[in-house]
Coordinates of C-alpha atoms in Angstrom, one line a residue:
X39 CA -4.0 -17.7 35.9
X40 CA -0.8 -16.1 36.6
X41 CA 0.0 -12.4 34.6
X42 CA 3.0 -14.8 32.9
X43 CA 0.7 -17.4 32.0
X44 CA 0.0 -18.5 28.3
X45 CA -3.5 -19.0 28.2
X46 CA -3.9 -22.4 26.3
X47 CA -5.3 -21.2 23.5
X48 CA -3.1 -18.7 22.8
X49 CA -0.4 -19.3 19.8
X50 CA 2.0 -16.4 20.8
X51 CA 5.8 -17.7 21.2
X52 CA 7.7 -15.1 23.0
X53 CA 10.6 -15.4 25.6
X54 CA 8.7 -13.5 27.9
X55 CA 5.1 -11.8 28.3
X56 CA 3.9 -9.8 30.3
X57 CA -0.2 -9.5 30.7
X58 CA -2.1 -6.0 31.2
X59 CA 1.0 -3.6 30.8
X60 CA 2.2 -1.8 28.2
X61 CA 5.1 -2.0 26.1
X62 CA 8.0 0.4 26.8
X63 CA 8.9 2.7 23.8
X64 CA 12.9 1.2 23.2
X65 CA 10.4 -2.2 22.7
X66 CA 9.4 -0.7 19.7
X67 CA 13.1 -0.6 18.2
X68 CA 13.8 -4.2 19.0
X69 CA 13.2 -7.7 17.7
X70 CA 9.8 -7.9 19.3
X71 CA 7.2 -10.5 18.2
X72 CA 3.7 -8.6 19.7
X73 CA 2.1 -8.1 16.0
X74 CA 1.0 -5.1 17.3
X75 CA 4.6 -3.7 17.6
X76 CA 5.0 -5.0 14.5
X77 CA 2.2 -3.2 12.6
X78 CA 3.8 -0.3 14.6
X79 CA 7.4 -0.7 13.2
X80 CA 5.7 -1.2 9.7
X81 CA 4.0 1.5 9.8
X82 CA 7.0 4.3 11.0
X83 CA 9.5 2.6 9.2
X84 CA 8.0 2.8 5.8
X85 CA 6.6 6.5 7.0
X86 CA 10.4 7.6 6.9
X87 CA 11.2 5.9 3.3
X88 CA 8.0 7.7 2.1
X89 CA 9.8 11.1 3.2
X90 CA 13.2 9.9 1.4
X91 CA 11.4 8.8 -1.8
X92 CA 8.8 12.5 -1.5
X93 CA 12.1 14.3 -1.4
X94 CA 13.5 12.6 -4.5
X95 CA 10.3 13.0 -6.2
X96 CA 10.3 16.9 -4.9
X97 CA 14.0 17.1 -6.5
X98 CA 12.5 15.6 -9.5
X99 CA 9.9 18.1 -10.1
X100 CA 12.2 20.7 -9.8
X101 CA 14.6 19.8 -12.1
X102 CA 11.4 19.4 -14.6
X103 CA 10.4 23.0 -13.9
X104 CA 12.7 23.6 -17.0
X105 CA 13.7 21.9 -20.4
X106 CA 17.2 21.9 -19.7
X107 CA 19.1 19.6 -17.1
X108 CA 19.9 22.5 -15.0
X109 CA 19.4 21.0 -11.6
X110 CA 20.3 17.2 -11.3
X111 CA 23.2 15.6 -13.2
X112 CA 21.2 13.6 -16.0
X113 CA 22.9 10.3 -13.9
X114 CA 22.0 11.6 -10.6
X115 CA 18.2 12.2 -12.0
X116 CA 17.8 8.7 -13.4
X117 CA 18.8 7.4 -9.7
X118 CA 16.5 9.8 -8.1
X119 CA 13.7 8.7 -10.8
X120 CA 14.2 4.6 -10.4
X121 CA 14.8 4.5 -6.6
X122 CA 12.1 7.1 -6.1
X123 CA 9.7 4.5 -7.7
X124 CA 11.1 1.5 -6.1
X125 CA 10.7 3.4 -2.3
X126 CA 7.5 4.5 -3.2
X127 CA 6.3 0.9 -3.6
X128 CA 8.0 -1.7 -2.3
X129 CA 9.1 0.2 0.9
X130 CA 6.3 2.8 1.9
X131 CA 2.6 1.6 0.2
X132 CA 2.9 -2.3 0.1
X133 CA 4.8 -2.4 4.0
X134 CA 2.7 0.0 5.3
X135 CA -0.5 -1.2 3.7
X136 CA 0.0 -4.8 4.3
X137 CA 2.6 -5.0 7.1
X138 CA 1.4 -1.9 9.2
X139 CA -2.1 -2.0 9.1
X140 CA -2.2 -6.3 8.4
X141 CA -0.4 -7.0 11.3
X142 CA -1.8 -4.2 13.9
X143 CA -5.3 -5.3 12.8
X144 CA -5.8 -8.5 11.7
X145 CA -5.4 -10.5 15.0
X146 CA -7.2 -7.8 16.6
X147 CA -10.2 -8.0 14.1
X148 CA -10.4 -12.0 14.4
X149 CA -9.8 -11.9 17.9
X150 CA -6.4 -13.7 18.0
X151 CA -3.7 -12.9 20.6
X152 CA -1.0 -12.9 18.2
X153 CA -0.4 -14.0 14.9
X154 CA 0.3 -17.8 13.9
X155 CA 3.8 -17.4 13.5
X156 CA 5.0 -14.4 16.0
X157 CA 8.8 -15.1 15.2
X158 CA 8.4 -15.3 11.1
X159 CA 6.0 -12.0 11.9
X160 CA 9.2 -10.5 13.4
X161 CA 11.6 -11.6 10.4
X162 CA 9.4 -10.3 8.2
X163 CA 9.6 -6.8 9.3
X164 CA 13.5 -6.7 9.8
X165 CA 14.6 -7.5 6.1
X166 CA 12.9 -4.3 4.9
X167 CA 15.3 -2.3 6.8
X168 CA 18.8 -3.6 5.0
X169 CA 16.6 -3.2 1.9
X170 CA 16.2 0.2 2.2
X171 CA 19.7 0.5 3.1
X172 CA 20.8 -1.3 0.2
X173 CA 18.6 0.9 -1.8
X174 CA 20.2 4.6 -0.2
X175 CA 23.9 2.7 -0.1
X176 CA 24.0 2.1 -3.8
X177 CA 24.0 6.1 -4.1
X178 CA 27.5 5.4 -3.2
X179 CA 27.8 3.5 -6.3
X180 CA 26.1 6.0 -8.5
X181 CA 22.3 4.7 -7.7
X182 CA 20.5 2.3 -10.0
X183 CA 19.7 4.3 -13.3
X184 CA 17.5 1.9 -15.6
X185 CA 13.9 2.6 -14.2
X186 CA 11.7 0.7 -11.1
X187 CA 11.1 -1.9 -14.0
X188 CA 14.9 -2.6 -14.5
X189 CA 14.8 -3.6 -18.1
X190 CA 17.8 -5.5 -20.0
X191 CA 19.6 -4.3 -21.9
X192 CA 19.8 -1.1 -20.1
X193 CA 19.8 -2.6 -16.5
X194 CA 23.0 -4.7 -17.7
X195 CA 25.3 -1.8 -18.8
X196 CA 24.5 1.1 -16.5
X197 CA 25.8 1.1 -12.9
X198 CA 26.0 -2.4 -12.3
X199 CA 27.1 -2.9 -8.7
X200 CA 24.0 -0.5 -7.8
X201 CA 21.6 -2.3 -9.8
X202 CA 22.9 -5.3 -8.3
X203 CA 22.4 -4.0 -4.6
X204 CA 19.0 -2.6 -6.0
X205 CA 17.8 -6.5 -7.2
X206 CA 19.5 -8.1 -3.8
X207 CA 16.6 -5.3 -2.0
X208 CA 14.0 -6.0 -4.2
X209 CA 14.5 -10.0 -3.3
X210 CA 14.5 -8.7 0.8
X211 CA 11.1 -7.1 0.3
X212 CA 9.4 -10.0 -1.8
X213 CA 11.2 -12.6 0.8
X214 CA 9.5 -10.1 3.5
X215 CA 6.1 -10.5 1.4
X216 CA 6.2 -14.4 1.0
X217 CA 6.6 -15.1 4.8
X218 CA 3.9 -12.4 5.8
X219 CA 1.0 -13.7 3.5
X220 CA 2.0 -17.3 4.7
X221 CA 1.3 -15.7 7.9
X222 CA -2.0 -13.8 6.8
X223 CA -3.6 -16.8 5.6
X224 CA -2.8 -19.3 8.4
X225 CA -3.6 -16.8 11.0
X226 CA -7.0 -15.9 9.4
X227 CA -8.2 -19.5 8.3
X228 CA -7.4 -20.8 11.8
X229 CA -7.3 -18.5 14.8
X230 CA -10.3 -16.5 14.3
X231 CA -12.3 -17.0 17.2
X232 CA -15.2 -20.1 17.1
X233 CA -18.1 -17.5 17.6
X234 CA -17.1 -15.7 14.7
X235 CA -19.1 -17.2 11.5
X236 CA -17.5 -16.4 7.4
X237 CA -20.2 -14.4 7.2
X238 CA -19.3 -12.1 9.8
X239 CA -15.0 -11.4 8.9
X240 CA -14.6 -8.4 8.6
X241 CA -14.1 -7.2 5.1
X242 CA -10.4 -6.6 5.7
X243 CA -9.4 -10.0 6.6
X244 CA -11.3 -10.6 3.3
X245 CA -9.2 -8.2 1.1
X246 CA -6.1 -9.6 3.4
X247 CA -6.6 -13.2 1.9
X248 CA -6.7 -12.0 -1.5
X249 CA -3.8 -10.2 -1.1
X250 CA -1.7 -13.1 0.5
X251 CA -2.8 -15.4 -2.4
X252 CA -1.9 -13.2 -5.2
X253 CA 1.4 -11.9 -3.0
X254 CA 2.0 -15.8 -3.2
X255 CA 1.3 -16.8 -6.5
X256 CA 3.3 -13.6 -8.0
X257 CA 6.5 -12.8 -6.0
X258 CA 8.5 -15.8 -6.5
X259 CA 8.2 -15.1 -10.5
X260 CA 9.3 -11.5 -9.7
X261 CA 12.4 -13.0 -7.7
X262 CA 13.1 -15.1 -10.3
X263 CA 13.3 -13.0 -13.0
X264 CA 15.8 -10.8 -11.0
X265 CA 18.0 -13.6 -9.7
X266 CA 18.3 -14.6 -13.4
X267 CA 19.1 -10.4 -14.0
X268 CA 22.1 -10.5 -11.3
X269 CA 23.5 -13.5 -12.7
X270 CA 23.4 -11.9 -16.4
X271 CA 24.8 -8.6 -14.8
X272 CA 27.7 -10.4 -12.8
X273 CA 28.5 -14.1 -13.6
X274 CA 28.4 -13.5 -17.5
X275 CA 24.9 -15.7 -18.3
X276 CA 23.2 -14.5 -21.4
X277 CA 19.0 -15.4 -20.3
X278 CA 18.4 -11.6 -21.3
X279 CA 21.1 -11.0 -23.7
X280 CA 19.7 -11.0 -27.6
X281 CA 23.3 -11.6 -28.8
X282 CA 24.2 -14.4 -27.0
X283 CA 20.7 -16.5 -27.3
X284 CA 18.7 -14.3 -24.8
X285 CA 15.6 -12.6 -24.7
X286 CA 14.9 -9.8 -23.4
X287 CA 11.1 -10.0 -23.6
X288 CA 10.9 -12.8 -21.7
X289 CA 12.1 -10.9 -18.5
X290 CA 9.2 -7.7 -19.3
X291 CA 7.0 -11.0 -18.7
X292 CA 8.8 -12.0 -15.5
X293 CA 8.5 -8.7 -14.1
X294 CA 5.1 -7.7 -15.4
X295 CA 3.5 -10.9 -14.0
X296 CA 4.6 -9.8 -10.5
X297 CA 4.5 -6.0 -10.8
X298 CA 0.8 -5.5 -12.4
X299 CA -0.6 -7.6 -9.5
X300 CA 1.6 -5.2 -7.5
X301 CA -0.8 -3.2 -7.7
X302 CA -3.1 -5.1 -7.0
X303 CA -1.2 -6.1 -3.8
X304 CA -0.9 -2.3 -2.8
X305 CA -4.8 -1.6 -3.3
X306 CA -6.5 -5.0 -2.1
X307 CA -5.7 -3.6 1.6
X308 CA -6.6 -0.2 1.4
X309 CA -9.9 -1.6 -0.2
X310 CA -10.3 -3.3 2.9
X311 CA -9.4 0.1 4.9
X312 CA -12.0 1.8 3.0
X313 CA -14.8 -0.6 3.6
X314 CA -14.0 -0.4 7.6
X315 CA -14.4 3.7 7.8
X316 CA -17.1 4.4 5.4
X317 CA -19.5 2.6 7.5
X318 CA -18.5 3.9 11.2
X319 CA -18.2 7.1 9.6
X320 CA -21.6 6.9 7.8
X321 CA -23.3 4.9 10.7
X322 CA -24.7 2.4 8.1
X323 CA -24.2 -0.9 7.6
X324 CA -22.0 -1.6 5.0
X325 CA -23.9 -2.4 1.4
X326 CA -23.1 -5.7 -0.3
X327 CA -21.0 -7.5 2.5
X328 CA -20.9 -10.8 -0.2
X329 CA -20.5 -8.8 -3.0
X330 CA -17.0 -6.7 -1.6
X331 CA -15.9 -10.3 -0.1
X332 CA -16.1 -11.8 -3.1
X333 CA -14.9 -9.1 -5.8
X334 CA -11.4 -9.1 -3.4
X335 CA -11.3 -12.8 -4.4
X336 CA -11.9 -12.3 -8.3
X337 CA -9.5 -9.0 -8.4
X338 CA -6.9 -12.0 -7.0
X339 CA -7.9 -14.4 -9.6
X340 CA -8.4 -12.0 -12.7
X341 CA -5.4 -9.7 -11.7
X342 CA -3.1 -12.8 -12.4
X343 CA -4.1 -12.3 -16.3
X344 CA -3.3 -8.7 -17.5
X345 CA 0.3 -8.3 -17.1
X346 CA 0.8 -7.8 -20.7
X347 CA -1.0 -5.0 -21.3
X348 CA 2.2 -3.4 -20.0
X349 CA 3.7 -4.8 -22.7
X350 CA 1.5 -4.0 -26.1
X351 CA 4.6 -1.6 -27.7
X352 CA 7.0 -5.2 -27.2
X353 CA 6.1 -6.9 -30.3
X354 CA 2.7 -8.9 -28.6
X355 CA 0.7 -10.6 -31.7
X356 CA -2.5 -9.3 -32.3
X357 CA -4.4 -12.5 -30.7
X358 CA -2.5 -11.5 -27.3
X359 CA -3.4 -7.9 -26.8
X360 CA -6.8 -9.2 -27.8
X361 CA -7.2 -11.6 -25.4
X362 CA -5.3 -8.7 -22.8
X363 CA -7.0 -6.2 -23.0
X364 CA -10.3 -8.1 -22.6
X365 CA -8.9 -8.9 -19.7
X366 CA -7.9 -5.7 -18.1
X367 CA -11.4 -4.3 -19.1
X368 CA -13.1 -7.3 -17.2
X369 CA -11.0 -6.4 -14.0
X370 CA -12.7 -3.3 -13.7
X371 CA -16.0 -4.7 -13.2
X372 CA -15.4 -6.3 -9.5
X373 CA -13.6 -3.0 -8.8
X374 CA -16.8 -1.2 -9.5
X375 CA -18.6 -3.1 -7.3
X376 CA -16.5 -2.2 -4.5
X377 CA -17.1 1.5 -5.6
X378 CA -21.0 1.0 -6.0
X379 CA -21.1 -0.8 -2.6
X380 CA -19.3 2.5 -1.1
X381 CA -21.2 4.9 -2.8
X382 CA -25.0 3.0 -1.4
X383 CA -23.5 2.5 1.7
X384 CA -22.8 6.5 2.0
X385 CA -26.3 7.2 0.6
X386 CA -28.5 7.9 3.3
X387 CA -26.2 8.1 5.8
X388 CA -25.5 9.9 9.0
X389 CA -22.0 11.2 7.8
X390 CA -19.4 12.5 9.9
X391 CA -16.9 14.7 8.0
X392 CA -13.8 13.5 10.2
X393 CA -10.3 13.4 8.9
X394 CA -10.3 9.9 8.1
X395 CA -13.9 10.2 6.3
X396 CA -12.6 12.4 4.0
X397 CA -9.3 11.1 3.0
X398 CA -11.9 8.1 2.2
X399 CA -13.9 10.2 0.1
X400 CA -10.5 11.6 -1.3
X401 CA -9.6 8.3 -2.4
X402 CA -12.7 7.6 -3.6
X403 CA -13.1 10.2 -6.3
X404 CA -9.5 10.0 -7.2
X405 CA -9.6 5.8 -7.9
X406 CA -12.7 6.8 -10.2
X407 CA -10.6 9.0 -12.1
X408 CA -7.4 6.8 -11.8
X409 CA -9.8 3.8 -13.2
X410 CA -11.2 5.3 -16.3
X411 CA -7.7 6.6 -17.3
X412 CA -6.7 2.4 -16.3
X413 CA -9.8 1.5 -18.5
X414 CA -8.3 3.9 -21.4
X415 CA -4.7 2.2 -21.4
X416 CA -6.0 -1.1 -21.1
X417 CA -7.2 -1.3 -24.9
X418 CA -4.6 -1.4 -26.9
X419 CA -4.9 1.5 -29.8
X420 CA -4.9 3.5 -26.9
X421 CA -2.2 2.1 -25.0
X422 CA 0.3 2.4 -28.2
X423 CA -0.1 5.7 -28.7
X424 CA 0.1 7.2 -25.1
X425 CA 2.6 4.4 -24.0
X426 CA 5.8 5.5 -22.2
X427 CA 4.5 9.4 -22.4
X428 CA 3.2 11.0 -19.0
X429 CA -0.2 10.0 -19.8
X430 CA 0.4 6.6 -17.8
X431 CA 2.5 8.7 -15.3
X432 CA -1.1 10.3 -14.4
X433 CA -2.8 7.1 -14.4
X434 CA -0.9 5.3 -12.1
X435 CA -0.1 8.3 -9.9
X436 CA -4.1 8.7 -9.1
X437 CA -4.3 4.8 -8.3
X438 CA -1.6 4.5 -6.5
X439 CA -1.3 7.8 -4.9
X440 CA -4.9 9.2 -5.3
X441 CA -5.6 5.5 -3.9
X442 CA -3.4 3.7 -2.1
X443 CA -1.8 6.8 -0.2
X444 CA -5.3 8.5 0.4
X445 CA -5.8 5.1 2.1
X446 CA -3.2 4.6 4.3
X447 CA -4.2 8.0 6.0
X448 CA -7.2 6.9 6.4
X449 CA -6.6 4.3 8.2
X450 CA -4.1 6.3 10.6
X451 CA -6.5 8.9 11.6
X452 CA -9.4 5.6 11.9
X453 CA -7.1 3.1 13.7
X454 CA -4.5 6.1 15.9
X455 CA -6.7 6.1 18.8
X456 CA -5.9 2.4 19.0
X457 CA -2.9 2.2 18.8
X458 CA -1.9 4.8 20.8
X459 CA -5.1 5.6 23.2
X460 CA -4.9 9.2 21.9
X461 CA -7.6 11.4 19.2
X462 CA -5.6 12.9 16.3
X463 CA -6.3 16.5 16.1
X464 CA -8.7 17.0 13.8
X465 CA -8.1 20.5 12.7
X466 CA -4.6 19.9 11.6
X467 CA -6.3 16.5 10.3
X468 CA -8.5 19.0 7.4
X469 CA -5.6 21.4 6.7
X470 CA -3.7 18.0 6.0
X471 CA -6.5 16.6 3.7
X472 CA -6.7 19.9 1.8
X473 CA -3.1 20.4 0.6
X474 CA -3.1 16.8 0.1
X475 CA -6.4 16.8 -2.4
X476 CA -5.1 20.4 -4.0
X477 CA -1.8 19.2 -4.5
X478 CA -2.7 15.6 -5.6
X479 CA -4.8 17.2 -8.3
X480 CA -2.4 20.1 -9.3
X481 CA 0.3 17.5 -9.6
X482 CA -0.7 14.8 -11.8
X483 CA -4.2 15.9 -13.7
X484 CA -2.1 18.1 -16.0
X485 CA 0.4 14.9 -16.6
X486 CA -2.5 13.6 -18.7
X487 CA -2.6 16.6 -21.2
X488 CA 1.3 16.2 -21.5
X489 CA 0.8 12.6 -22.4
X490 CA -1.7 13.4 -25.0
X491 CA 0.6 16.3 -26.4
X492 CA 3.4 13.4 -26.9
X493 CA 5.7 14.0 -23.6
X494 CA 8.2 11.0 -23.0
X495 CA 8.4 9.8 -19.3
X496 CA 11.7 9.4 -17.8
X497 CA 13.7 12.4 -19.9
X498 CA 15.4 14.8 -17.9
X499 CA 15.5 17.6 -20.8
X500 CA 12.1 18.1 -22.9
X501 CA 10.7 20.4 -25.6
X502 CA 10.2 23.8 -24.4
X503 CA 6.3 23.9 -25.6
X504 CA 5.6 22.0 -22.3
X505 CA 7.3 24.2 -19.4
X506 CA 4.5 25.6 -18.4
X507 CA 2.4 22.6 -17.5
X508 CA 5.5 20.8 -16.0
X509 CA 5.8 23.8 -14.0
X510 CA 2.4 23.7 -12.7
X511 CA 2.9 19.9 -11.9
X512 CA 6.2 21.1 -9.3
X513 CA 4.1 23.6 -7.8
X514 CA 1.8 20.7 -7.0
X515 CA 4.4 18.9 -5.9
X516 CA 5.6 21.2 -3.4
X517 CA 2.2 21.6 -2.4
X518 CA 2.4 17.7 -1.9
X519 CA 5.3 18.0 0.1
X520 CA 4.2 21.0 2.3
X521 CA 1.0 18.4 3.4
X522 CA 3.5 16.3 4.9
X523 CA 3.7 19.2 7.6
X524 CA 0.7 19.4 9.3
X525 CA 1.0 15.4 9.4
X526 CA 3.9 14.8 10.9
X527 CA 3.1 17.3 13.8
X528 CA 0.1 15.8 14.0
X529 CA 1.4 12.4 14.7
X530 CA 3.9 13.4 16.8
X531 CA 1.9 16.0 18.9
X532 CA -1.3 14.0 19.6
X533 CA 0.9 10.6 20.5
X534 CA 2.6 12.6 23.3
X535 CA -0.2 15.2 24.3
X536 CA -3.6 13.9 22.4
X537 CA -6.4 13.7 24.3
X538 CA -7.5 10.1 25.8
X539 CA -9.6 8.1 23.6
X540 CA -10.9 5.8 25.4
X541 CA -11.7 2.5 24.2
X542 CA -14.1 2.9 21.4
X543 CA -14.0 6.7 20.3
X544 CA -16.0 6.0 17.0
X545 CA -18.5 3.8 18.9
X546 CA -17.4 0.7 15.7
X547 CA -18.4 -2.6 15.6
X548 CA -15.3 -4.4 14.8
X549 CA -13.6 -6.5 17.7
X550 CA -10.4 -4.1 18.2
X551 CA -12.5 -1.7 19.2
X552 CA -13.9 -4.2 22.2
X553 CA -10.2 -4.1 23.8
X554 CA -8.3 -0.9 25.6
X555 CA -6.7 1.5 24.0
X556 CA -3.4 0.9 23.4
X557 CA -4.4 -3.2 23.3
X558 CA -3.3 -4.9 26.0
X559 CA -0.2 -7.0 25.4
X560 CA -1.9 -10.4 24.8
X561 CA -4.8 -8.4 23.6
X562 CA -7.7 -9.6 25.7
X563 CA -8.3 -10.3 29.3
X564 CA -11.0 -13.3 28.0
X565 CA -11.5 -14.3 24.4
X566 CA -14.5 -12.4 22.7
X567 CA -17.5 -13.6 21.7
X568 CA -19.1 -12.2 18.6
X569 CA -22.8 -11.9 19.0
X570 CA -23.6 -9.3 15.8
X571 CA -22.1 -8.6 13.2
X572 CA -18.9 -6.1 12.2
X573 CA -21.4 -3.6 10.5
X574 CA -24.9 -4.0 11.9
X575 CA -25.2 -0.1 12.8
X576 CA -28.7 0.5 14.1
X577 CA -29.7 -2.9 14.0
X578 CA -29.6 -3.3 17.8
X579 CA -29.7 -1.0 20.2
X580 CA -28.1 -3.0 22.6
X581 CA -25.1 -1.9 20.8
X582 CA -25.9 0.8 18.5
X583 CA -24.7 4.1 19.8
X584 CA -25.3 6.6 17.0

């Protein structure tokens, strides 16, 4: 076989390959199709919207350091606080979380060359840019002001050719979403590599399926509900209009249906992240293989039915928030068996404290925290009386940042050495964890005591009898933003002058370990064979290197 040759069992379409070389760095800035580069352009690209929407949260903070609006125009401070929101999640967690890591790894763990469809991989990643330029550009127009959730009426009367640009981004991302799980699921259901039994996917393929189907079953509603906003905002319709016949209700379900398994769609990956470091890091096999597997599946399945405990405060009959908030409870149980599984599979274990270990042990603790607060907002006594107060501002900031976030570096400092062939520095790796934890904790456990003291979300100007726990929450948040520091040297130091890894620096399991370091192009020389499976640390010592 020639270096150009398409081995026939590859799926790759590309114009042109070439085998055992590396891919030059402009590669990285064009319309490539290598899912690696991909994963790569993900990952950077949704690094540098997480540093635009930090800064809007940082300006935020400051401006909450006192009761009066004496730092952003109250206009300008609605912008910051809905597009900080909408970067936050629909162009740093979810792209990163399932676009970076799902598209590095997935082929690499199933041992595919590619992905099924390497061009739709490719158009996938380049309608999140013109998003996130549609999102800065409407700035211009005075930014959208009416919240992430974009509720009608407000969303129809307050900067309209911003909000408009804001939906026409949101419909990018989810279009970007649809044509990646389509991808996701094909790719793992058919090019996984014959010697590879069910029982031995790797439990990140697992949460990537769950996350396809749910990313499947719930965007198009969310795209939906905002095409039907834009055409009430500009083409005079009346679906959300209360005096001309609409309801405005009706899109809180439309969006809540979608959003709610949001977050499911932000946390189903980093699930899978977690249950690939805890057991190299551990040097255990990982506990309840079945049980994680299947608890991603029923999180997809149950997280379709608790959208409307979002919505207890909009007039729900009592029979709904019943029926709700038995739901929401119930979804916590296959989440704790992904927790229990985590916590045995640490237990007894030869631990190494490396960066990535403990931004899994970070996340860890914080999800506990973030789920008991969940668990407290799903019944709905509860929920009425902390709703729309920084209580839930705490909640979903430990799940989603204390989770998702804590995550995503986790898998960075795990999967760096791959994609790059060089060790992060650990050092700055622990200062990075520390001002992470200190602020993530300084930031948003006090939100919870404003909550319960009655604090409204989303106000600019507040009572004066909570200054000084909103300025505690800003000097957490500039702690937050300090972390970035140590990171971003970090990356960029150890990609240029990092020590070699090597192919298999953690001595893992997993099949992307079993190719170089950067992969090679087409990503193997011969197919692999799996022989054992992705976690059977000290079962053989044929493999076992402890």
């Amino acid at each position: 076989m020639t270096q150009t040759e398409i081995p026939l069992d590859s799926t790759i379409v590309v114009d042109k390959i070439v085998r055992n070389k590396a891919w030059k760095w402009y590669e990285y800035f064009t319309f490539n199709t290598d899912h690696k580069v991909i994963g790569i352009q993900y990952l950077v690209t949704a690094f540098v919207f997480y540093l635009i929407g930090g800064l809007m949260a940082v300006a935020i903070r400051v401006e909450l350091a006192t009761p009066d609006s004496d730092f952003l125009d109250p206009s300008l401070y609605n912008a910051f606080m809905t597009n900080h929101g909408t970067i936050m999640i629909f162009l740093w967690v979810v792209p990163s979380a399932i676009g970076g890591f799902g598209n590095f790894l997935v082929p690499l763990l199933i041992g595919a060359r590619d992905m099924a469809f390497p061009r739709l991989n490719a158009i996938a990643f380049w309608l999140n840019p013109p998003a996130g330029a549609l999102i800065l550009a409407s700035f211009l127009f005075g930014g959208a002001q009416s919240g992430w959730t974009a509720y009608p009426p407000l969303s129809e009367i307050t900067a309209t050719t911003a909000q408009s640009m804001w939906i026409l981004a949101i419909a990018l991302v989810g279009t970007s979403s649809i044509l990646g799980s389509v991808n996701f699921l094909v790719t793992i259901l058919k090019m996984k590599v014959p010697s590879m039994k069910w029982t031995q996917l790797p439990l990140f393929c697992w949460a990537m399926v769950a996350t396809s189907l749910l990313a499947l079953l719930a965007t198009p509603v969310l795209t939906i509900g905002l095409v039907l906003l834009l055409f009430d905002i500009n083409f005079g319709t009346s679906f959300y209009k209360p005096d001309a016949g609409g309801n405005v209700v009706l899109y809180q379900h439309l969006f809540w249906f979608y959003s709610h398994p949001a977050v499911y769609l932000m946390i189903l990956p980093v699930f899978g992240i977690m249950s690939e470091v805890i057991p190299v890091h551990a040097r255990k096999p990982i506990f309840g293989y079945q049980a994680i597997a299947y608890s991603s599946l029923t999180i997809c399945i149950v997280g379709l039915f608790v959208w409307v405990h979002h919505m207890f405060t909009s007039g729900t009959p009592g029979w709904m928030r019943l029926f709700f908030t038995v739901s929401t409870l119930f979804v916590a149980v296959p989440t704790g068996v992904k927790i229990f599984s985590w916590v045995a599979t640490l237990w007894g274990g030869k631990i190494r404290f490396t960066s990535a270990m403990l931004f899994a042990l970070g996340l860890l603790s914080m999800f506990v925290f973030g789920g008991i607060s969940g668990v407290t907002l799903g019944t709905a006594p509860f929920d009425i009386h902390v709703h729309d107060t920084y209580y839930v501002v705490g909640h979903f900031h430990y799940v989603l940042f204390g989770g998702s976030v804590f995550g995503i570096y986790a898998g960075i400092y795990h999967w760096f050495p791959k994609m790059t062939g060089r060790m992060m520095n650990e050092t700055l790796g622990k200062i990075h964890f520390i001002l992470t934890f200190i602020g993530t904790h300084l930031t948003f456990l006090p939100m919870h005591q404003l909550g319960l003291q009655g604090m409204p979300r989303r106000v600019a100007m507040y009572d004066p009898q909570f200054t000084s726990i909103n300025q505690l929450c800003t000097i957490g948040a500039f702690v937050l933003g300090i972390s970035v520091i140590p990171f971003a040297i970090n990356i960029i130091w150890s990609w240029m002058r990092g020590t070699p890894a090597g192919d298999n620096p953690w001595n893992a399991l997993t099949l992307e370990w079993r190719t170089s370091s950067p992969p090679l192009i087409e990503n193997w020389e011969v197919s692999p064979v799996v022989t054992y499976g992705p976690y059977d640390y000290g079962k053989n010592s044929t493999h076992q290197h402890v």
